[in-house]
CSV table of C-alpha atoms in Angstrom, one decimal:
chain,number,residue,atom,x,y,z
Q,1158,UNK,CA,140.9,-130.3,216.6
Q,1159,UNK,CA,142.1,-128.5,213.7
Q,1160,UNK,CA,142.2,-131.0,210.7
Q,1161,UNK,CA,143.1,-130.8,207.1
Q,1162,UNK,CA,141.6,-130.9,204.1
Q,1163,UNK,CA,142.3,-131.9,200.3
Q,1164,UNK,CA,146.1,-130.7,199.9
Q,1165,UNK,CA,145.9,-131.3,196.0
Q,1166,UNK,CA,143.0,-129.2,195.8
Q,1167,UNK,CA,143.1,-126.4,198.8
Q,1168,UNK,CA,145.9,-124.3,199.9
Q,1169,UNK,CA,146.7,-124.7,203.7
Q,1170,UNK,CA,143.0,-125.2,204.6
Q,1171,UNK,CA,141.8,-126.1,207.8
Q,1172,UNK,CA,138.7,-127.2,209.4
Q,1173,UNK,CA,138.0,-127.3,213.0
Q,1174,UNK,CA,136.2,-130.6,213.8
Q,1175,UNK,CA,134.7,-131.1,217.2
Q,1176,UNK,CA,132.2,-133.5,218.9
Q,1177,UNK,CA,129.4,-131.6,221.5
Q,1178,UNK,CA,128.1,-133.9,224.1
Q,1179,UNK,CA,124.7,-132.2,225.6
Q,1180,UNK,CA,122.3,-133.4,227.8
Q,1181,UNK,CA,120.0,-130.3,227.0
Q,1182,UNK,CA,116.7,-130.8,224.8
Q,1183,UNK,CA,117.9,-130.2,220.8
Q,1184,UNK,CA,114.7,-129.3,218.8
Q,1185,UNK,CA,114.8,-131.0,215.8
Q,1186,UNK,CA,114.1,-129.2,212.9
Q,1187,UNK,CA,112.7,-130.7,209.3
Q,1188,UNK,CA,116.3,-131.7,207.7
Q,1189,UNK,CA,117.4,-133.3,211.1
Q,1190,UNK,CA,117.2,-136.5,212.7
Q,1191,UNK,CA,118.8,-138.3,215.5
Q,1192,UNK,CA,120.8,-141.5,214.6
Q,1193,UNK,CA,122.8,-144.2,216.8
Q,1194,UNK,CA,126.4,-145.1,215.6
Q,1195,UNK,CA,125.3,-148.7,214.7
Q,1196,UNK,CA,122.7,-147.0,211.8
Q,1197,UNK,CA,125.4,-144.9,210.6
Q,1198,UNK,CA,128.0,-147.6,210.2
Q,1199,UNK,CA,125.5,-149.8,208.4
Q,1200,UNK,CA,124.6,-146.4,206.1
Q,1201,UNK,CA,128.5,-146.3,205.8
Q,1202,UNK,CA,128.1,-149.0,203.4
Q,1203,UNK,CA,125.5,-147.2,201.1
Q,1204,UNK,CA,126.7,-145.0,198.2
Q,1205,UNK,CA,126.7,-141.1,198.3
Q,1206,UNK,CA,124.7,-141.2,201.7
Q,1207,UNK,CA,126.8,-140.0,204.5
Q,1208,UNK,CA,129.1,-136.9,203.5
Q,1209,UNK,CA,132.9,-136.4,204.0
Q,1210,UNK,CA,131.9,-133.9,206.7
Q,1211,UNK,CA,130.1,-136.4,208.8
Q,1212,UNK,CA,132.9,-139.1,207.8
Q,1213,UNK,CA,136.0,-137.0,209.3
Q,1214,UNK,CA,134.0,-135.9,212.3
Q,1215,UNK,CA,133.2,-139.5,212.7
Q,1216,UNK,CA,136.8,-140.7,212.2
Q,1217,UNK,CA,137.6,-138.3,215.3
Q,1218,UNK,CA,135.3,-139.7,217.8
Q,1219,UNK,CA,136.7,-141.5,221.1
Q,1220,UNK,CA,136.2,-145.1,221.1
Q,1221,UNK,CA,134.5,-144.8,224.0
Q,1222,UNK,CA,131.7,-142.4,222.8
Q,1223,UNK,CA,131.3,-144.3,219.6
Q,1224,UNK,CA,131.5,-147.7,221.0
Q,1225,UNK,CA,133.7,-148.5,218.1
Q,1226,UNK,CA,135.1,-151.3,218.2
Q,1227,UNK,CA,133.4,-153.7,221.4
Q,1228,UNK,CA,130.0,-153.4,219.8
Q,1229,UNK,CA,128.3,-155.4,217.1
Q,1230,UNK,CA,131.6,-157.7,216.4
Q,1231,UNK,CA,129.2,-160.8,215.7
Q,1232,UNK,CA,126.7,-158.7,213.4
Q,1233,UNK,CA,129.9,-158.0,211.5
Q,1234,UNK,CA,129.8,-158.9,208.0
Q,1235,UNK,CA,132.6,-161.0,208.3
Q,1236,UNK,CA,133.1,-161.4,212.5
Q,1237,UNK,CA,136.0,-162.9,212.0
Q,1238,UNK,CA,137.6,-160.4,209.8
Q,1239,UNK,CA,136.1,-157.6,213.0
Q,1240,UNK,CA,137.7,-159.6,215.3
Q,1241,UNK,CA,141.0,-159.2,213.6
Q,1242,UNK,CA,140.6,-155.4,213.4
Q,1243,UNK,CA,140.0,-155.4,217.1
Q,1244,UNK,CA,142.8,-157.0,217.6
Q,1245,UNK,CA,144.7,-154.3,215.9
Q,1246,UNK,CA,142.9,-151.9,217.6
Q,1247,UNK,CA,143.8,-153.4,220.8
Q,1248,UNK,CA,147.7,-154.0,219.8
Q,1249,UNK,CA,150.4,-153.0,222.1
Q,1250,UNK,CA,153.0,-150.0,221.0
Q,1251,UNK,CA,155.2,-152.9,220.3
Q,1252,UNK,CA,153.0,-155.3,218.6
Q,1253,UNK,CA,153.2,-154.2,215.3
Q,1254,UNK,CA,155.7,-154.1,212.6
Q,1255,UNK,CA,157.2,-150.9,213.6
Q,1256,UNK,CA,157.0,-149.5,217.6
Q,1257,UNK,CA,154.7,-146.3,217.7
Q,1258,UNK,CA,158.5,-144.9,218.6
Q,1259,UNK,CA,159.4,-145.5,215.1
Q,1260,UNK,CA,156.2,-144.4,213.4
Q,1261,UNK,CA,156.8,-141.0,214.4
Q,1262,UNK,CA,160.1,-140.9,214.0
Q,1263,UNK,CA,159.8,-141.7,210.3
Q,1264,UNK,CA,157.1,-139.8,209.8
Q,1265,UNK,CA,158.8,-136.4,211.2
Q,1266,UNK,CA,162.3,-137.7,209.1
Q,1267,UNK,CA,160.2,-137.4,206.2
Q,1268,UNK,CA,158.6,-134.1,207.1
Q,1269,UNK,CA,162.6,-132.6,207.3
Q,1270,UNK,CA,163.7,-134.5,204.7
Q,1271,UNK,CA,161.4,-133.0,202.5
Q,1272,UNK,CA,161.9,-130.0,200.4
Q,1273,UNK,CA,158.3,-128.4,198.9
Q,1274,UNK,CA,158.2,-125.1,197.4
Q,1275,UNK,CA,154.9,-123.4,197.0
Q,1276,UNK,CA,154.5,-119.9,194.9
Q,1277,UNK,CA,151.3,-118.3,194.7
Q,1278,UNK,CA,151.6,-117.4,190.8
Q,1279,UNK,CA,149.4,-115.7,188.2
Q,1280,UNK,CA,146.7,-118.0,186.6
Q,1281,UNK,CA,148.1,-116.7,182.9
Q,1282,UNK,CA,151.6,-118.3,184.1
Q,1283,UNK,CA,150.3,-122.3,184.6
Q,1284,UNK,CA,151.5,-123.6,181.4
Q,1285,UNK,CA,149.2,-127.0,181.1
Q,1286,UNK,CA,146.3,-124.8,182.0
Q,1287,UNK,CA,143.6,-122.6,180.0
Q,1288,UNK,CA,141.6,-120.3,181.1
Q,1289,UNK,CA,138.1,-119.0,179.2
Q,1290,UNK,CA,134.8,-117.4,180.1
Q,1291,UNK,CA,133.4,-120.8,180.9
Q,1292,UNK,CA,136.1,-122.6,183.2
Q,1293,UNK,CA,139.6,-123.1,184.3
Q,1294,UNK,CA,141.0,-126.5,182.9
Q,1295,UNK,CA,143.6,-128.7,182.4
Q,1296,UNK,CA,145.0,-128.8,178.8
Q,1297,UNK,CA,144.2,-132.6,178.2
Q,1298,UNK,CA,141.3,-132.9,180.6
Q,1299,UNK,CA,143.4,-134.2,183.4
Q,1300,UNK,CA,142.9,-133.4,187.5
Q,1301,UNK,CA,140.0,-131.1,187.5
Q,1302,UNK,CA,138.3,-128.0,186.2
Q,1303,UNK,CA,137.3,-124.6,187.9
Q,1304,UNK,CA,133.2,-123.7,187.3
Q,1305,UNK,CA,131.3,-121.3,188.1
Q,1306,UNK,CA,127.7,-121.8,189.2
Q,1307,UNK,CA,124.4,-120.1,190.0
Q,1308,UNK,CA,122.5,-122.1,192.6
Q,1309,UNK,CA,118.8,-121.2,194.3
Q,1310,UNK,CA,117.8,-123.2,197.4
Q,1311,UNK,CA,115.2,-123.4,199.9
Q,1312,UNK,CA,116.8,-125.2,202.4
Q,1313,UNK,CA,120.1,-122.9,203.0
Q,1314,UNK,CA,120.6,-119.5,204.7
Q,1315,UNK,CA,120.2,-117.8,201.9
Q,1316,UNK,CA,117.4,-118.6,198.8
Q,1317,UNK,CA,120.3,-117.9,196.1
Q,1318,UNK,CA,123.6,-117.1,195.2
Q,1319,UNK,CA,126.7,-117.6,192.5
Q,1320,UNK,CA,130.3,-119.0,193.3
Q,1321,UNK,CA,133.1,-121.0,192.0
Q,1322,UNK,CA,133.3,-125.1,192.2
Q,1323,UNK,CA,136.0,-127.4,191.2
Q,1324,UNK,CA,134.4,-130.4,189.3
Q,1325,UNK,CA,137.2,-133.3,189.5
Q,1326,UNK,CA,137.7,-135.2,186.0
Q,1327,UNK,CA,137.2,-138.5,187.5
Q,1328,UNK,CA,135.9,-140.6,190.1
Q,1329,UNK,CA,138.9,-140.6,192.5
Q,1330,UNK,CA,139.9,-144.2,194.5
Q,1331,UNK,CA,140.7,-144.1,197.5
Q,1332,UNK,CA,142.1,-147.7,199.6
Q,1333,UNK,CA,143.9,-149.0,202.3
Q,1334,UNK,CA,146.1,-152.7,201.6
Q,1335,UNK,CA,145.4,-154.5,205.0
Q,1336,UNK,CA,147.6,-157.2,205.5
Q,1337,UNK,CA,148.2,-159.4,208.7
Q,1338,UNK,CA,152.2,-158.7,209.6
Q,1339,UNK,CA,153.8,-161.0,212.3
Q,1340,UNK,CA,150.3,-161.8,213.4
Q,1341,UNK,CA,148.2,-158.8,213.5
Q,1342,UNK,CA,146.3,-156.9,210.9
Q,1343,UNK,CA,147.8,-153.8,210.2
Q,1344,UNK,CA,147.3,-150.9,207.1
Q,1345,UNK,CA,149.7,-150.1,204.8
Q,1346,UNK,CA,150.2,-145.9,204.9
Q,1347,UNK,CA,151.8,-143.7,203.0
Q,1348,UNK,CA,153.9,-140.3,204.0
Q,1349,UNK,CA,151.7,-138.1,201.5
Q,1350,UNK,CA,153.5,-135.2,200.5
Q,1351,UNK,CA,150.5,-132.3,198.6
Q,1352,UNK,CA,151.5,-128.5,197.9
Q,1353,UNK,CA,148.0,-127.6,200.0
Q,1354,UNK,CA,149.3,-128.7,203.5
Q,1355,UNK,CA,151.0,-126.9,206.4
Q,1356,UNK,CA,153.0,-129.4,207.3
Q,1357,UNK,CA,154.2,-130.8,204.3
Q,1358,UNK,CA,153.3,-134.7,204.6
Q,1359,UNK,CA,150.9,-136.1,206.4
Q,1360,UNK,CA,149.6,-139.6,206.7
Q,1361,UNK,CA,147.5,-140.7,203.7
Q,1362,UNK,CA,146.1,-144.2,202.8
Q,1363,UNK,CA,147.9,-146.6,200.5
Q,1364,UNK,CA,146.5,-145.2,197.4
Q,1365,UNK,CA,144.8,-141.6,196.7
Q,1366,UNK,CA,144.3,-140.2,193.1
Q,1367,UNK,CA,142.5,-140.1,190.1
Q,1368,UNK,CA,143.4,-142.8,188.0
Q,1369,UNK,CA,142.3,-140.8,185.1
Q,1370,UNK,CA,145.6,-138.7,185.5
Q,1371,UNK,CA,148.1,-141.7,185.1
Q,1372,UNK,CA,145.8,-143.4,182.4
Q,1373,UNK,CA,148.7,-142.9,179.6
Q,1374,UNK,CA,151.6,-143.1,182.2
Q,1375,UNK,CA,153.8,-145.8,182.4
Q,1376,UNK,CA,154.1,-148.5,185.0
Q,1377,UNK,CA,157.0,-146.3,187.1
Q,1378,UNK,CA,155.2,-143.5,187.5
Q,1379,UNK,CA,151.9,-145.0,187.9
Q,1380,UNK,CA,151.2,-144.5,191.9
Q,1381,UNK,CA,152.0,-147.6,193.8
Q,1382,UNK,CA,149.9,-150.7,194.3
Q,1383,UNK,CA,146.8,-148.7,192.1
Q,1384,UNK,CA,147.0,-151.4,190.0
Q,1385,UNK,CA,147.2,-153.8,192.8
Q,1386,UNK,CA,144.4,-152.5,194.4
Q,1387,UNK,CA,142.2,-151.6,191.1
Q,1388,UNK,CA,142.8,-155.7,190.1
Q,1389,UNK,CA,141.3,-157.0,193.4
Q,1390,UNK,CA,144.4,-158.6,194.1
Q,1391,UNK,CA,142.6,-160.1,197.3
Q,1392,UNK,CA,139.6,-160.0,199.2
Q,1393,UNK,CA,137.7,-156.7,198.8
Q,1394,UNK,CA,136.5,-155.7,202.2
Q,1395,UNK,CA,134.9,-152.5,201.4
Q,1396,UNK,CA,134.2,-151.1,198.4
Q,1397,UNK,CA,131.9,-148.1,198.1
Q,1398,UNK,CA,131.6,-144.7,196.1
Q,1399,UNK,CA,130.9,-141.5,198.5
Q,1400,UNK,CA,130.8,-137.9,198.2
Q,1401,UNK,CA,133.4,-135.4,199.0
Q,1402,UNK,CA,132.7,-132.0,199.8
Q,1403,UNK,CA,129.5,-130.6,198.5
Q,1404,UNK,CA,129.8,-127.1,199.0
Q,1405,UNK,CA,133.1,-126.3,196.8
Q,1406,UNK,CA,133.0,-129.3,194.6
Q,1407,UNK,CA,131.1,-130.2,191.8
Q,1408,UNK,CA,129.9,-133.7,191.4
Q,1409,UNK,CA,133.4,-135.3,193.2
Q,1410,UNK,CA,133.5,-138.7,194.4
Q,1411,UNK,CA,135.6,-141.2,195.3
Q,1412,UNK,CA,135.9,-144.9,195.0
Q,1413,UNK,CA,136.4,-145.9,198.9
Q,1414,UNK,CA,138.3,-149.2,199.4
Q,1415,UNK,CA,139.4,-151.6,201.8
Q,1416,UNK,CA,141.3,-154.9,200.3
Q,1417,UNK,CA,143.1,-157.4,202.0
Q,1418,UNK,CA,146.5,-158.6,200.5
Q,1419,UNK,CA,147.5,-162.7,201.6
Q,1420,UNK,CA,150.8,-162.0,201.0
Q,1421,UNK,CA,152.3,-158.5,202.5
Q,1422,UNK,CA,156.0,-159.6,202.3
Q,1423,UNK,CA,155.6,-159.6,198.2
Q,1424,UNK,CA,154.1,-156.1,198.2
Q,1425,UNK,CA,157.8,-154.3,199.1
Q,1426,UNK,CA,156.0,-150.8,200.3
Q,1427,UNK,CA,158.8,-148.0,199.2
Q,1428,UNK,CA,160.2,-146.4,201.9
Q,1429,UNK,CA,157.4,-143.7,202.3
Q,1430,UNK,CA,154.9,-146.0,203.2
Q,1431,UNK,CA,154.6,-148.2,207.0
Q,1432,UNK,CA,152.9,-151.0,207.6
Q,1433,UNK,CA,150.7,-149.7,211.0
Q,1434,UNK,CA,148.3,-151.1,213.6
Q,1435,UNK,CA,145.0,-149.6,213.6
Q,1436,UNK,CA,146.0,-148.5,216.8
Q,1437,UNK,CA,148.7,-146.8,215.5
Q,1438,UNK,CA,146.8,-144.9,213.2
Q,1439,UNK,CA,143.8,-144.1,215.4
Q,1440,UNK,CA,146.1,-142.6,217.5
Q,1441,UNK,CA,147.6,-139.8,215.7
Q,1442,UNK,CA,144.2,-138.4,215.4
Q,1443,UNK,CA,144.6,-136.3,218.9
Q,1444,UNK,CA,147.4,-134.5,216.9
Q,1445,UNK,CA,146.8,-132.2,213.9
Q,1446,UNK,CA,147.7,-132.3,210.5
Q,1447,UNK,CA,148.7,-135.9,211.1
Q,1448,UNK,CA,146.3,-137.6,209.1
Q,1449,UNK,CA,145.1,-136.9,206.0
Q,1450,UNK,CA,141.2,-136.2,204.8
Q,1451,UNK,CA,141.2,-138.9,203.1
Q,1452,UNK,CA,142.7,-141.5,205.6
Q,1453,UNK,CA,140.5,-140.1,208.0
Q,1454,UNK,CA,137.2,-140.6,205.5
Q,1455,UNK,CA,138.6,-143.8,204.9
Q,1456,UNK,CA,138.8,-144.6,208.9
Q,1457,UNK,CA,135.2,-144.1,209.4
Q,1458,UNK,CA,134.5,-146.5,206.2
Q,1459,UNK,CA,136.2,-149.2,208.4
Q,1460,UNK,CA,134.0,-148.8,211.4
Q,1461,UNK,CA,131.1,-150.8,208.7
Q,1462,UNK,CA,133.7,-153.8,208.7
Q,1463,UNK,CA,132.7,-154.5,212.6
């Protein structure tokens, strides 16, 4: 399945992520091992240990292969809290606060609603941006910076080599608001709209940035419920820093999150963001460019939860 990847940072890039069931031998050389799903939820849960790579393959994966979610409910860390997400899981199309019907239908509203204009322009033309013999950066040390680096290894294809990395200026967060709505736990998602994707918009969690970028900004343009979610307003269910991609970025990480709001109703999402099963969510992962990278990350972070 072709998947995206970071639309603030790529420009209509695409990864083809598949799953190879073999019942032939696999040597296994020295940087290899073989792991069950249970040891890599629990290793979900430790910092900068499994990559994005293994995360949005993960996120793909069939229930049934994965045995996510009728496994391990009572080794849970909190089974009741598991319990609930199965539930979700296991909701009907019209269980939740909007029918799958509905889902789409706003989702594809907001794709044709949308107008994005992307120009491919010189580098000397970015106004807020400098470039030198050192790096491309932002004027006031916002978003990220362009590097260039000269890296010798003895465990890749080739012993050496130079290229280009983007080193973020902060530690990103990344979170989903789970909320029980008429019942049944569902996540709050947003319609992300980023210059880097095909399609425009695609589903992203309920907050995605750098806070470092809106550290000055005031509270309306400050992204929605990132100081909800920075505060701990509610129980934390997840909260871990992993890696993103290691081969084009230097040093990036995010903060990924899963808190639980008691009170939905007095959140009052904006109109690009849906309260959804998980379910609902899991489902739009046999279409492309549906879900975001970082929804789809944050997907596999949940799997711990059970």
């Amino acid at each position: 399945m072709l998947q995206s990847e970071q639309g603030t940072w790529f420009l209509g890039k695409r990864n083809r992520n598949m799953v190879v069931e073999t019942t032939a031998e696999v040597p296994v050389r020295d940087t290899f091992c073989w792991l069950t799903f249970g040891q890599i939820r629990r290793l979900m849960t430790e910092p900068n240990l499994i990559n994005m790579d293994s995360r949005t393959v993960l996120a793909c994966l069939p229930m049934a292969v994965s045995g996510w979610p009728d496994d391990l409910v009572d080794d849970a860390p909190d089974p009741a809290y598991a319990a609930g997400l199965r539930r979700s899981f296991q909701a009907a199309g019209t269980d939740g606060r909007h029918t799958d019907v509905e889902i789409l239908s706003w989702l594809n509203d907001v794709r044709t609603e949308t107008e994005l204009r992307v120009d491919r322009v010189p580098l000397s033309a970015l106004r807020d941006w400098r470039v030198s013999d050192e790096e491309i950066a932002h004027r006031e040390g916002k978003h990220f910076k362009v590097i260039g680096v000269s890296v010798e290894s003895g465990r890749r294809e080739v012993a050496a080599w130079s290229q280009p990395l983007l080193a973020p200026c902060d530690t990103g967060v990344v979170a989903f608001l789970t909320a029980h709505v008429d019942g049944v736990p569902h996540l709050l998602m947003r319609a992300s709209v980023e210059p880097g994707f095909r399609d425009v918009v695609e589903l992203g969690p309920t907050v995605q940035c750098n806070p470092l970028n809106y550290a000055d900004a005031p509270p309306e343009r400050r992204p929605p419920f990132l100081d909800h979610v920075l505060a701990a307003t509610g129980t934390v269910r997840y909260d871990v820093v992993l890696s993103e991609e290691g081969g084009r970025f230097h040093h990036a990480e995010c903060r990924y999150m899963v808190v639980e709001c008691d009170d939905p109703e007095a959140l009052q999402p904006p109109p690009d963001f849906r309260w959804m099963t998980v379910r609902q969510v899991l489902s739009m992962r046999q279409h492309s460019n549906y879900l975001n990278v970082q929804t789809r990350s944050l997907l596999a972070c949940l799997g711990s939860l059970w």
